[in-house]
Amino acid sequence: MDSAIGTLKVIRKRILEVAFQAREGHIPSSFSILEILYSFYLRSSKLLQQNDCFVMSKGHAALGLYATLEHFNLIPREWLDSMCKFNSQLGGHPDMRKIPTLEASTGSLGHGLPYGLGLALGKSIKGENGSVYVLIGDGELNEGSNWESLLVAKHRKVSNLSLIVDFNESSERALSLGNLREKFESFGWRVVEIDGHSLDDLERFFTQVNSKPSSLPTALLAKTVKGKGIKRIENSPEWHHKTPSQQELEEFILELQ
Amino acid sequence: MASQNAFPTGVRRIYFGASVRKTFSNIVEQIIKRDERVVALLGDIGVHSFRESMELFPNRVINIGILEQSMIGIAAGLSKQGLIPFVHTIAPFMVERALEQLKIDFGYQELGGNFVSVGASSDYSALGCTHHCPGDISILLTIPGFELFAPGTANELKQAIESSYANSLPTYYRISEVSNTEDLSNTENKGTLVKEGTKCSVLVFGPMLDKTLDALAELDVEILYFYKLNPIDKDLIRRNCQSGKILLIEPFYSGTMTSIVSSLIPKRSKIVTIGYPREFLRNYGTLQEHLEFIGFTEDKIRKAVVNLISVD
């Protein structure tokens, strides 16, 4: 696990450097979900047969996704070096027609869960194994399309669907979500709560959700910190869509080490 | 089909009925039986029509509920899995409420799907503006890559569905209670030169062909008919429409097809349209009353053409 923690520091450094170079990218959102992305793709890189689908509904955290895909050699290094240039494969939000490994083109919030529900239903109809994981932000839960889909997933017993909530309390800026566990449970979902930056917790979740069958869809409330890893960025609204200066970049890299 | 007397004249041919809508469920039920990739999602309408296939294929014919955004998103996920979704609800709830799902989940992601609406512009005349959708075609023309059909007959709908349902493109089928007597379906969904003439060119899109033919039978005007609106049969328009005087008969917002047609006809042609006005039609009553109010009458079509012919 120590080496994994080291790896995550390297990925965070890469994110900072690319954001600095491209003058683009949502650093705090990317840092918030980095352990989640890393854990999913690590697990998937070890599986002999890849049957799982992953939809990152919060498309603005694209830089975190790209850096993770790069780490697992799923996209070439040149792509990230040229992020957001006119002819780049990688933009501020991911385009699945440019990144073949992705399941979805995201950016507009509230699209990922209905879409992932369709992926999961499709798997059942085809009799395929594997799970569908949809990663959304808690702020994204403001979108009504999610709540529509929570009803459908429960009603149709879509147990191969897991909704991972990057629960960094972004929603609190506008709208209090109250007790999310109670809300999901009242919609008939199985709820698991973890520390979204704990690789142990995440590994346990990904293993158990597949090994302990349930007739219910699963919501993972992953408690996270927006901007995790750099104190000045953590929970700072100013940094939501800001890129570092040369001096800030050097300071942040020092902090990571 | 190019004949001065393609159809008998003098009879009131326009009719209303559920024939095209009924055909839709029959066609899709047949396809579901033979193509296991097909999944139908109903927005809590048409459930009775699909009762047989819902029993036979409970996993593939689903009354998903009254949640259009999710319904379209779910359909996109099914499509990404290699399945072929049909989505069915009333036009405004599909096109206007769930427009962004159509645009991103299907258009931007380049996924195929079938969207079959009922209600058209104001078929639900007595129900009011919440159930009207004269904007569907012009709205969907803003999404690159969407195929659009406005079938005028049950066979045209059948041909449209059979030729497009599995072609990996997003396709919209606009079912209306108004239908044409003559079936002009063809394997490539091309337009048809229904009547030759020289003084004026009348382009009819989907239902409203009967009225147009009755109105113009005695006049030296050509009539072109289309039930596939996008991509439209450009060659037919380019080869004809040389009169410089164009009338569009549009059973949706007036002017919807103007920019497409104007790019295909001689410069300085004059274009006039009969279609739904760009306002909320707050009247109730019958669909027939709506059509008469808007100008889909033999008299108004004839007057529009005579006026167009008389101006320089």
Coordinates of C-alpha atoms in Angstrom, one line a residue:
Chain A
M1 CA 0.0 0.0 0.0
D2 CA 3.0 2.3 0.7
S3 CA 4.0 2.1 -2.9
A4 CA 0.5 2.9 -4.0
I5 CA 0.5 6.0 -1.8
G6 CA 3.7 7.0 -3.5
T7 CA 2.1 6.4 -6.9
L8 CA -0.8 8.6 -6.0
K9 CA 1.6 11.4 -5.2
V10 CA 3.2 11.0 -8.6
I11 CA -0.2 11.1 -10.2
R12 CA -1.2 14.3 -8.2
K13 CA 2.1 15.9 -9.3
R14 CA 1.3 15.0 -12.9
I15 CA -2.1 16.6 -12.6
L16 CA -0.6 19.8 -11.2
E17 CA 2.0 20.0 -13.9
V18 CA -0.5 19.4 -16.7
A19 CA -2.9 22.0 -15.3
F20 CA 0.0 24.4 -15.1
Q21 CA 1.0 23.8 -18.7
A22 CA -2.4 23.7 -20.2
R23 CA -3.8 26.5 -18.0
E24 CA -6.9 24.3 -17.7
G25 CA -8.3 21.6 -15.4
H26 CA -10.3 21.2 -12.3
I27 CA -7.6 20.3 -9.8
P28 CA -9.7 20.0 -6.5
S29 CA -12.3 17.8 -8.1
S30 CA -9.6 15.6 -9.6
F31 CA -7.8 15.2 -6.3
S32 CA -11.1 14.4 -4.6
I33 CA -11.7 11.3 -6.7
L34 CA -8.2 10.2 -7.4
E35 CA -8.1 7.2 -5.0
I36 CA -11.5 6.1 -6.3
L37 CA -10.3 6.2 -9.9
Y38 CA -7.0 4.6 -9.0
S39 CA -8.6 1.7 -7.1
F40 CA -11.1 1.0 -9.9
Y41 CA -8.4 0.9 -12.6
L42 CA -5.9 -0.9 -10.4
R43 CA -8.5 -3.7 -9.8
S44 CA -9.5 -3.7 -13.4
S45 CA -5.8 -4.0 -14.6
K46 CA -5.5 -7.1 -12.5
L47 CA -8.6 -8.9 -13.7
L48 CA -8.2 -11.5 -16.3
Q49 CA -11.5 -10.6 -17.9
Q50 CA -12.7 -7.1 -17.8
N51 CA -16.5 -7.1 -17.6
D52 CA -17.0 -4.0 -15.5
C53 CA -18.0 -0.6 -16.8
F54 CA -17.0 2.7 -15.3
V55 CA -18.8 6.0 -16.0
M56 CA -17.3 9.2 -14.6
S57 CA -20.4 11.4 -14.6
K58 CA -18.6 14.4 -13.1
G59 CA -16.8 15.1 -16.3
H60 CA -15.1 18.2 -15.0
A61 CA -12.7 16.0 -13.0
A62 CA -11.3 14.9 -16.4
L63 CA -7.8 15.6 -15.5
G64 CA -7.9 13.1 -12.7
L65 CA -9.3 10.5 -15.0
Y66 CA -6.7 11.2 -17.7
A67 CA -3.8 11.1 -15.3
T68 CA -5.1 7.7 -14.0
L69 CA -5.6 6.3 -17.5
E70 CA -2.1 7.4 -18.3
H71 CA -0.7 5.7 -15.2
F72 CA -2.3 2.4 -16.3
N73 CA -1.1 2.9 -19.9
L74 CA -4.6 3.2 -21.2
I75 CA -3.8 6.4 -23.1
P76 CA -0.4 7.6 -24.6
R77 CA 1.7 10.1 -22.6
E78 CA 1.6 12.6 -25.5
W79 CA -2.1 13.1 -25.1
L80 CA -1.9 14.6 -21.6
D81 CA 1.1 16.7 -22.7
S82 CA -1.2 18.4 -25.2
M83 CA -4.4 18.6 -23.2
C84 CA -6.9 21.2 -24.4
K85 CA -5.0 22.2 -27.5
F86 CA -7.1 22.6 -30.6
N87 CA -6.3 19.2 -32.0
S88 CA -5.9 17.4 -28.6
Q89 CA -7.5 14.1 -27.8
L90 CA -8.2 15.3 -24.3
G91 CA -10.3 18.3 -23.4
G92 CA -11.7 19.8 -20.2
H93 CA -14.4 17.1 -20.3
P94 CA -13.8 13.6 -21.7
D95 CA -15.1 12.6 -25.2
M96 CA -15.5 8.9 -25.5
R97 CA -15.2 9.1 -29.3
K98 CA -11.7 10.4 -28.8
I99 CA -10.8 8.1 -25.9
P100 CA -11.8 4.5 -26.8
T101 CA -11.4 3.1 -23.3
L102 CA -14.2 5.3 -22.0
E103 CA -17.9 4.4 -21.7
A104 CA -19.3 7.9 -21.8
S105 CA -18.8 11.5 -22.8
T106 CA -19.6 13.5 -19.8
G107 CA -19.6 17.1 -18.7
S108 CA -23.3 18.0 -18.2
L109 CA -24.2 16.8 -14.8
G110 CA -27.0 14.3 -14.1
H111 CA -26.4 12.2 -17.3
G112 CA -24.2 9.5 -15.9
L113 CA -26.6 7.6 -13.6
P114 CA -29.4 7.1 -16.1
Y115 CA -26.8 6.1 -18.7
G116 CA -25.1 3.7 -16.3
L117 CA -28.4 2.3 -15.3
G118 CA -29.0 1.6 -19.0
L119 CA -25.6 -0.1 -19.3
A120 CA -26.4 -2.2 -16.3
L121 CA -29.9 -3.2 -17.6
G122 CA -28.2 -4.0 -20.9
K123 CA -25.8 -6.3 -19.2
S124 CA -28.7 -8.1 -17.5
I125 CA -30.7 -8.4 -20.8
K126 CA -27.6 -9.8 -22.5
G127 CA -26.9 -12.2 -19.6
E128 CA -23.4 -10.6 -19.1
N129 CA -21.4 -10.6 -15.9
G130 CA -19.8 -7.6 -14.3
S131 CA -20.8 -4.5 -12.6
V132 CA -21.4 -0.9 -13.7
Y133 CA -20.0 1.8 -11.5
V134 CA -21.1 5.4 -11.9
L135 CA -19.1 8.1 -10.1
I136 CA -21.0 11.3 -9.4
G137 CA -20.3 14.3 -7.1
D138 CA -22.7 15.1 -4.2
G139 CA -23.4 18.4 -5.8
E140 CA -24.5 16.5 -8.9
L141 CA -27.2 14.9 -6.8
N142 CA -29.1 18.2 -7.1
E143 CA -30.0 17.1 -10.6
G144 CA -33.5 15.4 -10.7
S145 CA -32.5 12.8 -13.3
N146 CA -30.5 11.0 -10.6
W147 CA -33.6 10.6 -8.3
E148 CA -35.6 9.3 -11.3
S149 CA -33.0 6.7 -11.8
L150 CA -32.8 5.7 -8.2
L151 CA -36.5 4.8 -8.4
V152 CA -36.0 2.8 -11.6
A153 CA -32.9 0.9 -10.4
K154 CA -34.6 -0.2 -7.2
H155 CA -37.9 -1.1 -8.9
R156 CA -36.2 -3.2 -11.5
K157 CA -33.7 -4.7 -9.0
V158 CA -30.7 -3.5 -11.0
S159 CA -28.2 -5.1 -8.6
N160 CA -25.2 -4.9 -11.0
L161 CA -25.2 -1.1 -10.6
S162 CA -23.2 0.8 -8.1
L163 CA -23.4 4.5 -7.6
I164 CA -20.2 6.0 -6.1
V165 CA -20.8 9.4 -4.6
D166 CA -17.7 11.6 -4.3
F167 CA -19.1 13.0 -1.1
N168 CA -16.9 16.1 -0.6
E169 CA -19.9 18.2 0.5
S170 CA -19.8 20.5 -2.5
S171 CA -23.6 20.6 -2.5
E172 CA -23.6 22.4 0.9
R173 CA -22.6 25.6 -0.9
A174 CA -26.0 25.7 -2.5
L175 CA -28.3 23.0 -1.2
S176 CA -28.1 20.8 1.9
L177 CA -28.6 17.1 1.1
G178 CA -29.4 16.2 4.6
N179 CA -28.8 12.6 5.6
L180 CA -27.7 10.9 2.4
R181 CA -27.6 7.4 3.8
E182 CA -31.2 7.7 4.9
K183 CA -32.2 9.2 1.6
F184 CA -30.7 6.3 -0.4
E185 CA -32.0 3.7 2.0
S186 CA -35.5 5.2 1.7
F187 CA -35.2 4.7 -2.1
G188 CA -34.4 1.1 -1.4
W189 CA -30.7 1.1 -2.1
R190 CA -28.0 -0.8 -0.2
V191 CA -25.7 1.9 1.3
V192 CA -22.0 1.5 2.1
E193 CA -20.0 4.4 3.7
I194 CA -16.2 4.6 3.4
D195 CA -13.3 7.0 3.5
G196 CA -13.0 7.8 -0.2
H197 CA -9.2 8.4 0.2
S198 CA -8.6 5.0 1.9
L199 CA -7.2 2.5 -0.6
D200 CA -8.0 -0.3 1.9
D201 CA -11.7 0.8 2.1
L202 CA -12.0 1.1 -1.6
E203 CA -10.4 -2.3 -2.3
R204 CA -12.7 -3.9 0.2
F205 CA -15.7 -2.2 -1.4
F206 CA -14.8 -3.3 -5.0
T207 CA -14.2 -6.8 -3.8
Q208 CA -17.3 -7.1 -1.6
V209 CA -19.8 -5.5 -4.0
N210 CA -18.9 -8.2 -6.4
S211 CA -18.6 -11.1 -4.0
K212 CA -21.7 -10.5 -1.9
P213 CA -24.7 -10.6 -4.3
S214 CA -27.7 -8.5 -3.4
S215 CA -30.9 -7.9 -5.2
L216 CA -30.4 -4.2 -4.6
P217 CA -28.4 -1.5 -6.3
T218 CA -25.6 -0.2 -4.2
A219 CA -24.7 3.4 -3.2
L220 CA -21.2 4.0 -2.0
L221 CA -20.9 7.2 0.0
A222 CA -17.2 7.9 -0.3
K223 CA -16.3 10.6 2.1
T224 CA -13.7 12.8 0.4
V225 CA -12.0 16.1 0.6
K226 CA -12.1 18.4 -2.4
G227 CA -8.5 19.2 -3.3
K228 CA -7.1 16.4 -1.1
G229 CA -3.4 16.5 -0.7
I230 CA -2.6 20.2 -1.0
K231 CA -3.7 22.2 2.1
R232 CA -4.2 25.5 0.2
I233 CA -6.4 23.9 -2.3
E234 CA -8.5 21.7 0.1
N235 CA -12.1 23.0 0.3
S236 CA -11.1 26.3 -1.2
P237 CA -13.9 27.4 -3.7
E238 CA -11.3 29.8 -5.2
W239 CA -9.4 26.8 -6.6
H240 CA -12.4 25.0 -8.2
H241 CA -11.3 25.9 -11.7
K242 CA -8.0 27.7 -11.1
T243 CA -4.5 26.6 -12.3
P244 CA -1.3 27.2 -10.3
S245 CA 1.4 29.8 -11.0
Q246 CA 5.0 28.7 -11.4
Q247 CA 5.7 29.5 -7.8
E248 CA 2.5 27.8 -6.6
L249 CA 3.3 24.7 -8.7
E250 CA 6.7 24.4 -7.0
E251 CA 5.2 24.9 -3.5
F252 CA 2.5 22.3 -4.1
I253 CA 5.0 19.7 -5.5
L254 CA 7.2 20.2 -2.4
E255 CA 4.1 19.7 -0.2
L256 CA 3.4 16.4 -2.0
Q257 CA 6.9 15.1 -1.2
Chain B
M1 CA -45.6 8.9 -59.9
A2 CA -45.2 12.1 -61.9
S3 CA -48.7 12.4 -63.2
Q4 CA -51.2 15.2 -63.4
N5 CA -53.9 12.9 -62.1
A6 CA -52.1 10.8 -59.6
F7 CA -55.1 10.8 -57.4
P8 CA -58.8 11.3 -57.9
T9 CA -59.9 14.8 -57.0
G10 CA -62.9 16.3 -55.4
V11 CA -63.2 14.0 -52.5
R12 CA -62.3 14.8 -49.0
R13 CA -59.5 12.5 -48.4
I14 CA -58.0 13.8 -45.2
Y15 CA -58.8 11.5 -42.3
F16 CA -58.0 11.1 -38.7
G17 CA -57.5 7.9 -36.9
A18 CA -55.1 5.9 -34.8
S19 CA -54.0 3.8 -37.8
V20 CA -50.4 5.0 -37.9
R21 CA -50.0 4.8 -34.1
K22 CA -51.5 1.4 -34.1
T23 CA -49.1 0.3 -36.8
F24 CA -46.2 1.5 -34.7
S25 CA -46.9 -1.0 -31.9
N26 CA -47.5 -3.8 -34.4
I27 CA -44.2 -3.1 -36.3
V28 CA -42.2 -2.9 -33.1
E29 CA -43.8 -6.0 -31.6
Q30 CA -42.8 -7.9 -34.8
I31 CA -39.3 -6.6 -34.7
I32 CA -39.0 -7.5 -31.0
K33 CA -40.0 -11.1 -31.8
R34 CA -37.3 -11.5 -34.4
D35 CA -34.5 -9.3 -33.2
E36 CA -33.4 -10.0 -29.6
R37 CA -31.3 -6.8 -29.6
V38 CA -34.5 -4.6 -29.5
V39 CA -35.7 -3.1 -26.2
A40 CA -38.8 -0.9 -26.0
L41 CA -39.1 1.7 -23.3
L42 CA -42.5 3.2 -22.8
G43 CA -43.0 6.4 -20.9
D44 CA -46.2 5.1 -19.4
I45 CA -48.1 5.5 -22.6
G46 CA -49.0 2.9 -25.3
V47 CA -48.9 0.3 -22.5
H48 CA -52.1 -1.3 -23.7
S49 CA -50.9 -1.6 -27.2
F50 CA -47.7 -3.4 -26.1
R51 CA -49.5 -5.7 -23.6
E52 CA -48.8 -8.9 -25.5
S53 CA -45.0 -8.3 -26.0
M54 CA -44.7 -7.0 -22.4
E55 CA -45.9 -10.5 -21.3
L56 CA -43.7 -12.3 -23.7
F57 CA -40.6 -10.2 -23.2
P58 CA -40.8 -8.6 -19.8
N59 CA -37.0 -7.7 -20.0
R60 CA -37.3 -6.1 -23.4
V61 CA -40.6 -4.3 -23.3
I62 CA -40.6 -2.0 -20.3
N63 CA -43.0 0.6 -19.0
I64 CA -40.2 2.6 -17.4
G65 CA -42.3 5.3 -15.8
I66 CA -42.9 9.0 -16.2
L67 CA -39.3 10.1 -16.2
E68 CA -38.2 11.2 -19.7
Q69 CA -34.7 12.4 -18.9
S70 CA -33.8 9.0 -17.3
M71 CA -35.7 7.1 -20.0
I72 CA -33.5 8.6 -22.7
G73 CA -30.4 8.2 -20.7
I74 CA -31.2 4.5 -20.0
A75 CA -31.9 4.0 -23.7
A76 CA -28.4 5.4 -24.5
G77 CA -26.8 3.0 -22.0
L78 CA -28.7 0.1 -23.6
S79 CA -27.5 1.3 -27.0
K80 CA -23.9 1.4 -25.8
Q81 CA -24.3 -2.2 -24.8
G82 CA -25.1 -3.1 -28.4
L83 CA -28.9 -3.2 -27.9
I84 CA -31.4 -1.3 -30.0
P85 CA -33.7 1.0 -28.0
F86 CA -37.1 2.2 -29.0
V87 CA -38.4 5.0 -26.8
H88 CA -42.0 6.0 -26.9
T89 CA -43.9 8.9 -25.4
I90 CA -45.7 12.1 -26.2
A91 CA -43.6 14.5 -28.4
P92 CA -43.1 17.5 -26.0
F93 CA -42.0 15.3 -23.1
M94 CA -39.5 13.4 -25.3
V95 CA -38.1 16.2 -27.4
E96 CA -38.4 19.3 -25.2
R97 CA -38.1 17.9 -21.7
A98 CA -35.3 15.4 -22.5
L99 CA -33.6 17.4 -25.2
E100 CA -30.2 17.5 -23.6
Q101 CA -30.3 13.7 -23.2
L102 CA -31.0 13.4 -26.9
K103 CA -28.3 15.8 -27.7
I104 CA -25.5 14.5 -25.6
D105 CA -26.3 10.9 -24.7
F106 CA -27.2 10.1 -28.4
G107 CA -26.0 12.9 -30.6
Y108 CA -22.6 13.7 -29.1
Q109 CA -21.9 10.1 -28.1
E110 CA -22.9 8.9 -31.6
L111 CA -25.2 6.2 -30.4
G112 CA -28.1 4.7 -32.3
G113 CA -31.7 4.8 -31.0
N114 CA -35.3 5.1 -32.0
F115 CA -37.6 7.8 -30.7
V116 CA -41.2 7.4 -31.6
S117 CA -43.5 10.2 -30.5
V118 CA -47.2 10.8 -30.7
G119 CA -49.1 14.0 -30.5
A120 CA -47.3 15.8 -33.3
S121 CA -48.0 19.6 -33.3
S122 CA -51.5 19.7 -31.8
D123 CA -53.1 16.3 -32.2
Y124 CA -54.1 16.6 -28.5
S125 CA -56.0 19.8 -29.5
A126 CA -58.3 19.8 -26.5
L127 CA -55.6 19.2 -24.0
G128 CA -53.8 22.5 -24.6
C129 CA -50.3 23.7 -25.2
T130 CA -48.5 21.5 -22.6
H131 CA -49.2 18.6 -25.0
H132 CA -48.5 20.4 -28.3
C133 CA -45.1 20.1 -30.0
P134 CA -44.9 22.1 -33.2
G135 CA -41.2 22.7 -32.4
D136 CA -40.0 19.1 -32.4
I137 CA -38.6 19.0 -36.0
S138 CA -36.9 22.4 -35.8
I139 CA -35.4 21.5 -32.4
L140 CA -34.1 18.1 -33.5
L141 CA -32.6 19.7 -36.6
T142 CA -30.2 21.4 -34.2
I143 CA -28.7 18.0 -33.2
P144 CA -26.1 16.9 -35.8
G145 CA -26.7 13.4 -37.1
F146 CA -30.4 12.9 -36.1
E147 CA -32.5 11.2 -38.7
L148 CA -36.1 12.7 -38.8
F149 CA -39.2 11.1 -40.2
A150 CA -42.7 12.5 -40.4
P151 CA -44.6 9.5 -42.0
G152 CA -47.9 10.3 -43.7
T153 CA -49.0 6.7 -43.8
A154 CA -48.7 3.5 -41.8
N155 CA -46.6 2.0 -44.6
E156 CA -44.3 4.9 -44.6
L157 CA -43.8 4.5 -40.9
K158 CA -43.1 0.8 -41.3
Q159 CA -40.6 1.5 -44.1
A160 CA -38.9 4.2 -42.1
I161 CA -38.6 1.9 -39.0
E162 CA -37.5 -1.2 -40.9
S163 CA -34.8 0.7 -42.8
S164 CA -33.4 2.8 -39.9
Y165 CA -34.0 1.0 -36.6
A166 CA -30.7 -0.9 -36.6
N167 CA -28.5 1.6 -38.5
S168 CA -26.7 3.0 -35.4
L169 CA -28.1 6.5 -35.9
P170 CA -30.5 8.3 -33.6
T171 CA -33.8 8.5 -35.4
Y172 CA -37.0 10.3 -34.6
Y173 CA -40.4 9.2 -35.9
R174 CA -43.2 11.7 -35.7
I175 CA -46.5 9.9 -35.5
S176 CA -49.5 12.1 -36.3
E177 CA -53.2 11.4 -36.2
V178 CA -53.4 13.0 -39.6
S179 CA -52.6 10.7 -42.5
N180 CA -52.4 10.6 -46.3
T181 CA -54.5 8.4 -48.5
E182 CA -51.7 7.5 -50.9
D183 CA -48.8 5.5 -49.6
L184 CA -45.5 6.9 -51.0
S185 CA -43.1 4.6 -49.1
N186 CA -40.0 3.5 -50.9
T187 CA -37.0 1.5 -49.9
E188 CA -34.6 4.5 -49.8
N189 CA -37.2 6.8 -48.2
K190 CA -36.8 9.3 -51.1
G191 CA -39.1 12.1 -51.8
T192 CA -41.7 11.8 -54.6
L193 CA -42.6 14.1 -57.4
V194 CA -46.4 13.7 -57.0
K195 CA -47.5 16.2 -59.7
E196 CA -45.7 18.0 -62.4
G197 CA -46.2 21.7 -63.1
T198 CA -44.3 24.8 -64.0
K199 CA -45.7 27.9 -62.2
C200 CA -45.0 27.0 -58.6
S201 CA -43.4 24.3 -56.5
V202 CA -45.2 23.0 -53.5
L203 CA -43.3 20.9 -51.0
V204 CA -45.3 18.8 -48.6
F205 CA -43.7 17.2 -45.5
G206 CA -45.6 14.2 -44.1
P207 CA -49.3 14.5 -43.5
M208 CA -51.3 17.2 -45.4
L209 CA -50.7 15.7 -48.9
D210 CA -54.4 15.0 -49.5
K211 CA -55.5 18.6 -48.8
T212 CA -52.7 19.9 -51.0
L213 CA -53.6 17.6 -53.9
D214 CA -57.3 18.5 -53.7
A215 CA -56.5 22.2 -53.6
L216 CA -54.1 22.3 -56.5
A217 CA -55.3 19.6 -58.9
E218 CA -56.4 22.0 -61.5
L219 CA -53.3 24.3 -61.3
D220 CA -50.1 24.2 -63.2
V221 CA -47.9 23.6 -60.2
E222 CA -45.6 20.8 -59.2
I223 CA -46.0 19.0 -55.9
L224 CA -43.2 17.2 -54.1
Y225 CA -43.7 15.0 -51.1
F226 CA -41.3 13.9 -48.4
Y227 CA -41.7 11.8 -45.3
K228 CA -38.0 11.7 -44.5
L229 CA -37.1 15.2 -43.4
N230 CA -33.5 14.7 -42.4
P231 CA -31.4 14.0 -44.4
I232 CA -33.9 15.1 -47.0
D233 CA -33.9 14.0 -50.6
K234 CA -31.8 16.9 -51.8
D235 CA -31.5 15.6 -55.4
L236 CA -35.3 15.7 -55.9
I237 CA -35.4 19.3 -54.7
R238 CA -32.5 20.3 -56.9
R239 CA -33.8 18.6 -60.0
N240 CA -37.2 20.3 -59.6
C241 CA -38.2 23.5 -57.9
Q242 CA -37.1 25.6 -60.8
S243 CA -40.2 27.8 -60.8
G244 CA -38.6 30.3 -58.4
K245 CA -41.9 30.2 -56.4
I246 CA -42.0 27.8 -53.5
L247 CA -44.7 26.9 -51.1
L248 CA -43.8 24.7 -48.1
I249 CA -46.7 22.8 -46.4
E250 CA -45.3 22.3 -42.9
P251 CA -47.5 20.5 -40.3
F252 CA -45.1 21.9 -37.6
Y253 CA -43.7 25.3 -37.0
S254 CA -43.9 27.4 -40.1
G255 CA -40.4 27.9 -41.6
T256 CA -38.9 24.8 -40.1
M257 CA -37.7 23.5 -43.5
T258 CA -37.0 26.9 -45.0
S259 CA -33.2 27.0 -44.6
I260 CA -32.7 23.5 -45.8
V261 CA -34.9 24.1 -48.9
S262 CA -33.5 27.5 -49.7
S263 CA -30.0 26.1 -50.0
L264 CA -31.2 23.7 -52.7
I265 CA -33.3 26.0 -55.0
P266 CA -32.4 28.8 -57.4
K267 CA -31.2 32.0 -55.8
R268 CA -33.9 34.7 -55.5
S269 CA -36.7 32.1 -55.3
K270 CA -39.6 33.3 -53.3
I271 CA -40.6 30.9 -50.4
V272 CA -43.9 31.0 -48.7
T273 CA -45.0 28.6 -45.9
I274 CA -48.2 27.3 -44.4
G275 CA -47.5 25.9 -41.0
Y276 CA -48.0 26.3 -37.3
P277 CA -47.5 30.0 -36.3
R278 CA -44.8 30.6 -33.8
E279 CA -47.1 31.3 -30.9
F280 CA -49.0 29.3 -28.3
L281 CA -52.1 28.0 -29.8
R282 CA -54.3 28.5 -26.8
N283 CA -57.5 27.3 -28.4
Y284 CA -58.9 23.9 -27.6
G285 CA -61.5 22.1 -29.8
T286 CA -60.8 19.5 -32.4
L287 CA -57.7 18.9 -34.5
Q288 CA -59.7 19.7 -37.6
E289 CA -60.5 23.1 -36.1
H290 CA -56.8 23.7 -35.4
L291 CA -55.8 22.8 -38.9
E292 CA -58.5 25.1 -40.4
F293 CA -57.4 27.9 -38.1
I294 CA -53.8 27.5 -39.2
G295 CA -54.6 27.4 -42.9
F296 CA -54.4 23.7 -43.8
T297 CA -57.5 24.0 -45.9
E298 CA -57.9 23.6 -49.6
D299 CA -59.1 27.1 -49.9
K300 CA -56.1 28.6 -48.1
I301 CA -53.6 26.4 -49.9
R302 CA -55.1 27.4 -53.3
K303 CA -55.1 31.1 -52.4
A304 CA -51.5 30.9 -51.2
V305 CA -50.4 29.3 -54.5
V306 CA -52.5 31.7 -56.7
N307 CA -51.0 34.7 -54.8
L308 CA -47.5 33.3 -55.2
I309 CA -48.0 32.7 -58.9
S310 CA -49.4 36.2 -59.4
V311 CA -46.5 38.1 -57.8
D312 CA -43.3 38.9 -59.8

